[in-house]
Amino acid sequence: IMLRGKMEQGRYADAQSTAERALEADPSFAPAQNQLGYIALQAGDHARAERAFQEYIRLAPDQPNPYDSLGELYVEMGRYDEGIAQLDKALALNPTFPPSITRRAQANIEKANRRLTAAFAAQDADAIAAGFTPNGMLLPPDGLMVVGTEEIRALYASAFAGSLDNIEVDTREVQVLGEMALEFGRFVVRTGETIAEEGTYDVLWDPSGDTWKIHREIWNATPPSDTPPSTMSAE
């Protein structure tokens, strides 16, 4: 409890000293290794975090949390397959372990988003359409529903003809809903260095195949952040 409290207060140096003293007194005290791992992760020292989490697993191999911690590290490092494998180990020990359920969904979503943003940068409408379920649906702002992979492919092919270069997505929240997962985030679309569109999006993901695919997507555009404020005044 003391370790967790210091971590939550941002007192990482104190938390590290407390964890190290705890391990000096009892080298088998597994939670201290977990805290050392998260302290290293907070500091951006992934190698040290990995060693601590692996030691945490060695000390508590029958608990789901050590695998969850190592899985979280790998996902943050972009090592998605390794992260998912560790989260699967956690869920094999406890299929209802909430942190691993959510993190596993987020890892698969981030992995799929990386593939889709690469396809966008390559202006590959076919690859983007393949990232949707066969009856996937897009609901653009102020537009008609776009249903099915062929219509989705045509929409993106038309968009690329307008010189859109790349898209950045930032996942803000993931909620697991039964067999599917709902992602909330922000996006920025650029043409060269110019922001063409930005806003928020909601995506319903289907994990039923070999890779997670978009089943439903809706987005809302907001004025680009680099747009000068209006100088008009009410009269």
CSV table of C-alpha atoms in Angstrom, one decimal:
chain,number,residue,atom,x,y,z
A,1,ILE,CA,0.0,0.0,0.0
A,2,MET,CA,2.8,2.4,0.9
A,3,LEU,CA,4.5,1.7,-2.5
A,4,ARG,CA,1.3,2.2,-4.4
A,5,GLY,CA,0.7,5.5,-2.6
A,6,LYS,CA,4.1,6.9,-3.4
A,7,MET,CA,3.7,5.9,-7.0
A,8,GLU,CA,0.3,7.6,-7.3
A,9,GLN,CA,1.7,10.8,-5.7
A,10,GLY,CA,4.6,10.8,-8.3
A,11,ARG,CA,7.2,10.2,-5.6
A,12,TYR,CA,9.1,7.8,-7.8
A,13,ALA,CA,12.5,8.1,-6.0
A,14,ASP,CA,10.9,7.4,-2.7
A,15,ALA,CA,8.9,4.5,-4.1
A,16,GLN,CA,12.1,3.0,-5.6
A,17,SER,CA,13.9,3.3,-2.3
A,18,THR,CA,11.0,1.7,-0.5
A,19,ALA,CA,10.8,-1.2,-3.0
A,20,GLU,CA,14.6,-1.8,-2.8
A,21,ARG,CA,14.5,-1.9,1.0
A,22,ALA,CA,11.6,-4.3,0.9
A,23,LEU,CA,13.5,-6.6,-1.4
A,24,GLU,CA,16.6,-6.4,0.9
A,25,ALA,CA,14.4,-7.5,3.8
A,26,ASP,CA,12.6,-10.2,1.7
A,27,PRO,CA,13.9,-11.0,-1.8
A,28,SER,CA,10.8,-13.0,-2.5
A,29,PHE,CA,8.4,-9.9,-2.1
A,30,ALA,CA,7.0,-10.0,-5.6
A,31,PRO,CA,5.0,-6.7,-5.5
A,32,ALA,CA,8.3,-4.7,-5.0
A,33,GLN,CA,9.5,-6.0,-8.4
A,34,ASN,CA,6.3,-4.9,-10.0
A,35,GLN,CA,6.7,-1.4,-8.6
A,36,LEU,CA,10.4,-1.2,-9.7
A,37,GLY,CA,9.2,-2.2,-13.2
A,38,TYR,CA,6.6,0.6,-13.3
A,39,ILE,CA,9.1,3.1,-11.9
A,40,ALA,CA,11.5,2.2,-14.7
A,41,LEU,CA,8.7,2.4,-17.3
A,42,GLN,CA,7.8,5.8,-16.1
A,43,ALA,CA,11.4,6.9,-16.5
A,44,GLY,CA,11.5,5.4,-20.1
A,45,ASP,CA,14.0,2.7,-19.1
A,46,HIS,CA,12.4,-0.2,-20.9
A,47,ALA,CA,15.3,-2.6,-20.4
A,48,ARG,CA,15.2,-2.1,-16.7
A,49,ALA,CA,11.4,-2.4,-16.6
A,50,GLU,CA,11.6,-5.6,-18.6
A,51,ARG,CA,14.1,-7.2,-16.1
A,52,ALA,CA,11.9,-6.2,-13.2
A,53,PHE,CA,8.7,-7.6,-14.7
A,54,GLN,CA,10.4,-10.8,-15.7
A,55,GLU,CA,11.7,-11.2,-12.1
A,56,TYR,CA,8.1,-10.5,-10.9
A,57,ILE,CA,6.9,-13.4,-13.1
A,58,ARG,CA,9.6,-15.6,-11.6
A,59,LEU,CA,8.5,-14.8,-8.1
A,60,ALA,CA,4.7,-15.1,-8.8
A,61,PRO,CA,4.3,-17.4,-11.8
A,62,ASP,CA,0.8,-18.4,-10.8
A,63,GLN,CA,-0.7,-14.9,-10.7
A,64,PRO,CA,-2.0,-13.0,-13.7
A,65,ASN,CA,-0.7,-9.6,-12.8
A,66,PRO,CA,3.0,-10.2,-13.5
A,67,TYR,CA,2.2,-11.2,-17.1
A,68,ASP,CA,-0.2,-8.3,-17.4
A,69,SER,CA,2.6,-5.9,-16.3
A,70,LEU,CA,5.1,-7.3,-18.8
A,71,GLY,CA,2.4,-7.3,-21.5
A,72,GLU,CA,1.7,-3.6,-20.8
A,73,LEU,CA,5.4,-2.8,-21.2
A,74,TYR,CA,5.7,-4.6,-24.6
A,75,VAL,CA,2.5,-2.9,-25.9
A,76,GLU,CA,3.9,0.5,-24.9
A,77,MET,CA,7.1,-0.4,-26.8
A,78,GLY,CA,5.2,-1.3,-29.9
A,79,ARG,CA,6.0,-5.0,-29.5
A,80,TYR,CA,2.4,-5.9,-29.9
A,81,ASP,CA,2.6,-9.6,-30.6
A,82,GLU,CA,4.8,-10.2,-27.5
A,83,GLY,CA,2.5,-8.0,-25.4
A,84,ILE,CA,-0.6,-9.9,-26.5
A,85,ALA,CA,1.2,-13.2,-25.8
A,86,GLN,CA,1.8,-12.1,-22.2
A,87,LEU,CA,-1.7,-10.8,-21.8
A,88,ASP,CA,-3.0,-14.2,-23.0
A,89,LYS,CA,-0.9,-15.9,-20.3
A,90,ALA,CA,-2.6,-13.6,-17.7
A,91,LEU,CA,-6.0,-14.4,-19.0
A,92,ALA,CA,-5.2,-18.2,-19.1
A,93,LEU,CA,-4.7,-17.9,-15.3
A,94,ASN,CA,-7.8,-15.7,-14.8
A,95,PRO,CA,-10.1,-15.3,-17.8
A,96,THR,CA,-12.0,-12.4,-16.1
A,97,PHE,CA,-8.9,-10.4,-15.1
A,98,PRO,CA,-10.1,-6.9,-16.1
A,99,PRO,CA,-6.8,-5.1,-16.8
A,100,SER,CA,-5.7,-7.8,-19.2
A,101,ILE,CA,-9.0,-7.9,-21.0
A,102,THR,CA,-8.8,-4.2,-21.7
A,103,ARG,CA,-5.1,-4.1,-22.5
A,104,ARG,CA,-5.4,-7.1,-24.9
A,105,ALA,CA,-8.1,-5.2,-26.8
A,106,GLN,CA,-6.1,-2.0,-26.8
A,107,ALA,CA,-3.0,-3.9,-28.1
A,108,ASN,CA,-4.9,-5.4,-31.0
A,109,ILE,CA,-6.5,-2.1,-31.8
A,110,GLU,CA,-3.2,-0.2,-31.8
A,111,LYS,CA,-1.6,-3.0,-34.0
A,112,ALA,CA,-4.5,-2.7,-36.5
A,113,ASN,CA,-4.3,1.1,-36.4
A,114,ARG,CA,-0.6,1.0,-37.2
A,115,ARG,CA,-1.4,-1.1,-40.2
A,116,LEU,CA,-4.2,1.2,-41.4
A,117,THR,CA,-2.2,4.4,-41.0
A,118,ALA,CA,0.6,2.8,-43.0
A,119,ALA,CA,-2.0,2.0,-45.7
A,120,PHE,CA,-3.3,5.6,-45.6
A,121,ALA,CA,0.2,7.0,-46.0
A,122,ALA,CA,0.7,4.6,-49.0
A,123,GLN,CA,-2.7,5.7,-50.4
A,124,ASP,CA,-3.7,2.1,-50.6
A,125,ALA,CA,-7.5,2.1,-50.6
A,126,ASP,CA,-7.6,-1.7,-51.0
A,127,ALA,CA,-5.6,-2.3,-47.9
A,128,ILE,CA,-7.8,0.1,-45.9
A,129,ALA,CA,-11.0,-1.6,-47.1
A,130,ALA,CA,-9.5,-4.9,-46.1
A,131,GLY,CA,-9.3,-3.6,-42.6
A,132,PHE,CA,-13.1,-3.6,-42.3
A,133,THR,CA,-15.5,-6.4,-41.9
A,134,PRO,CA,-17.4,-7.5,-45.1
A,135,ASN,CA,-20.4,-5.6,-43.9
A,136,GLY,CA,-18.4,-2.8,-42.2
A,137,MET,CA,-19.9,0.7,-42.1
A,138,LEU,CA,-18.6,4.2,-42.2
A,139,LEU,CA,-20.7,7.1,-41.0
A,140,PRO,CA,-18.9,10.3,-42.2
A,141,PRO,CA,-20.0,13.7,-40.8
A,142,ASP,CA,-22.8,15.3,-42.9
A,143,GLY,CA,-22.7,12.3,-45.3
A,144,LEU,CA,-24.5,9.1,-46.3
A,145,MET,CA,-23.6,5.8,-44.7
A,146,VAL,CA,-20.9,3.9,-46.6
A,147,VAL,CA,-21.5,0.2,-46.3
A,148,GLY,CA,-19.3,-2.7,-47.4
A,149,THR,CA,-15.7,-3.0,-48.3
A,150,GLU,CA,-16.3,-2.0,-52.0
A,151,GLU,CA,-18.0,1.3,-51.0
A,152,ILE,CA,-15.3,1.9,-48.4
A,153,ARG,CA,-12.5,1.3,-50.9
A,154,ALA,CA,-14.2,3.7,-53.3
A,155,LEU,CA,-14.5,6.4,-50.6
A,156,TYR,CA,-10.8,6.3,-49.8
A,157,ALA,CA,-9.7,6.1,-53.4
A,158,SER,CA,-11.7,9.3,-54.0
A,159,ALA,CA,-10.1,10.9,-50.9
A,160,PHE,CA,-6.6,10.1,-52.0
A,161,ALA,CA,-7.3,11.8,-55.3
A,162,GLY,CA,-7.6,14.9,-53.2
A,163,SER,CA,-4.0,14.7,-52.2
A,164,LEU,CA,-4.4,13.6,-48.6
A,165,ASP,CA,-1.0,12.4,-47.4
A,166,ASN,CA,-1.3,10.8,-43.9
A,167,ILE,CA,-3.4,10.3,-40.9
A,168,GLU,CA,-2.5,10.2,-37.2
A,169,VAL,CA,-4.7,8.5,-34.7
A,170,ASP,CA,-4.5,8.8,-30.9
A,171,THR,CA,-6.5,6.2,-28.9
A,172,ARG,CA,-7.9,7.8,-25.8
A,173,GLU,CA,-10.1,5.0,-24.4
A,174,VAL,CA,-11.0,1.4,-25.1
A,175,GLN,CA,-14.1,-0.3,-23.7
A,176,VAL,CA,-14.7,-4.1,-24.1
A,177,LEU,CA,-18.3,-4.8,-25.0
A,178,GLY,CA,-18.8,-8.5,-25.0
A,179,GLU,CA,-17.0,-10.0,-28.0
A,180,MET,CA,-16.3,-6.6,-29.5
A,181,ALA,CA,-14.5,-3.4,-28.3
A,182,LEU,CA,-15.2,0.3,-28.7
A,183,GLU,CA,-12.4,2.7,-29.3
A,184,PHE,CA,-12.6,6.5,-28.7
A,185,GLY,CA,-9.9,8.7,-30.0
A,186,ARG,CA,-8.7,11.8,-31.9
A,187,PHE,CA,-7.4,12.0,-35.5
A,188,VAL,CA,-5.4,14.5,-37.6
A,189,VAL,CA,-5.3,14.2,-41.5
A,190,ARG,CA,-2.6,16.2,-43.3
A,191,THR,CA,-1.9,17.3,-46.8
A,192,GLY,CA,1.8,17.9,-46.7
A,193,GLU,CA,2.4,20.0,-43.5
A,194,THR,CA,-1.1,21.4,-43.6
A,195,ILE,CA,-3.9,20.0,-41.4
A,196,ALA,CA,-6.7,19.1,-43.8
A,197,GLU,CA,-9.1,17.8,-41.1
A,198,GLU,CA,-9.0,16.8,-37.4
A,199,GLY,CA,-11.5,15.7,-34.9
A,200,THR,CA,-12.8,12.7,-32.8
A,201,TYR,CA,-13.8,9.2,-33.8
A,202,ASP,CA,-15.6,6.2,-32.4
A,203,VAL,CA,-14.8,2.7,-33.8
A,204,LEU,CA,-16.4,-0.6,-33.0
A,205,TRP,CA,-13.9,-3.4,-33.5
A,206,ASP,CA,-14.6,-7.0,-34.4
A,207,PRO,CA,-12.0,-9.5,-33.2
A,208,SER,CA,-13.5,-12.6,-34.7
A,209,GLY,CA,-10.9,-13.1,-37.5
A,210,ASP,CA,-7.1,-13.5,-37.6
A,211,THR,CA,-6.8,-9.7,-37.2
A,212,TRP,CA,-9.1,-7.2,-35.6
A,213,LYS,CA,-11.2,-5.3,-38.1
A,214,ILE,CA,-13.4,-2.2,-38.0
A,215,HIS,CA,-17.1,-3.0,-38.0
A,216,ARG,CA,-18.5,0.5,-37.5
A,217,GLU,CA,-16.7,3.9,-37.6
A,218,ILE,CA,-18.1,7.4,-37.1
A,219,TRP,CA,-16.1,10.6,-36.9
A,220,ASN,CA,-16.7,14.2,-36.3
A,221,ALA,CA,-14.5,16.9,-37.7
A,222,THR,CA,-13.5,20.0,-35.7
A,223,PRO,CA,-11.8,23.2,-37.1
A,224,PRO,CA,-8.1,22.6,-37.6
A,225,SER,CA,-6.1,23.7,-34.6
A,226,ASP,CA,-3.9,25.9,-36.8
A,227,THR,CA,-6.9,27.8,-38.2
A,228,PRO,CA,-6.7,31.5,-37.1
A,229,PRO,CA,-9.6,32.5,-34.8
A,230,SER,CA,-12.5,34.3,-36.4
A,231,THR,CA,-12.3,38.1,-36.4
A,232,MET,CA,-16.1,38.4,-37.1
A,233,SER,CA,-18.1,40.1,-34.4
A,234,ALA,CA,-21.9,40.0,-33.8
A,235,GLU,CA,-23.8,43.1,-34.7
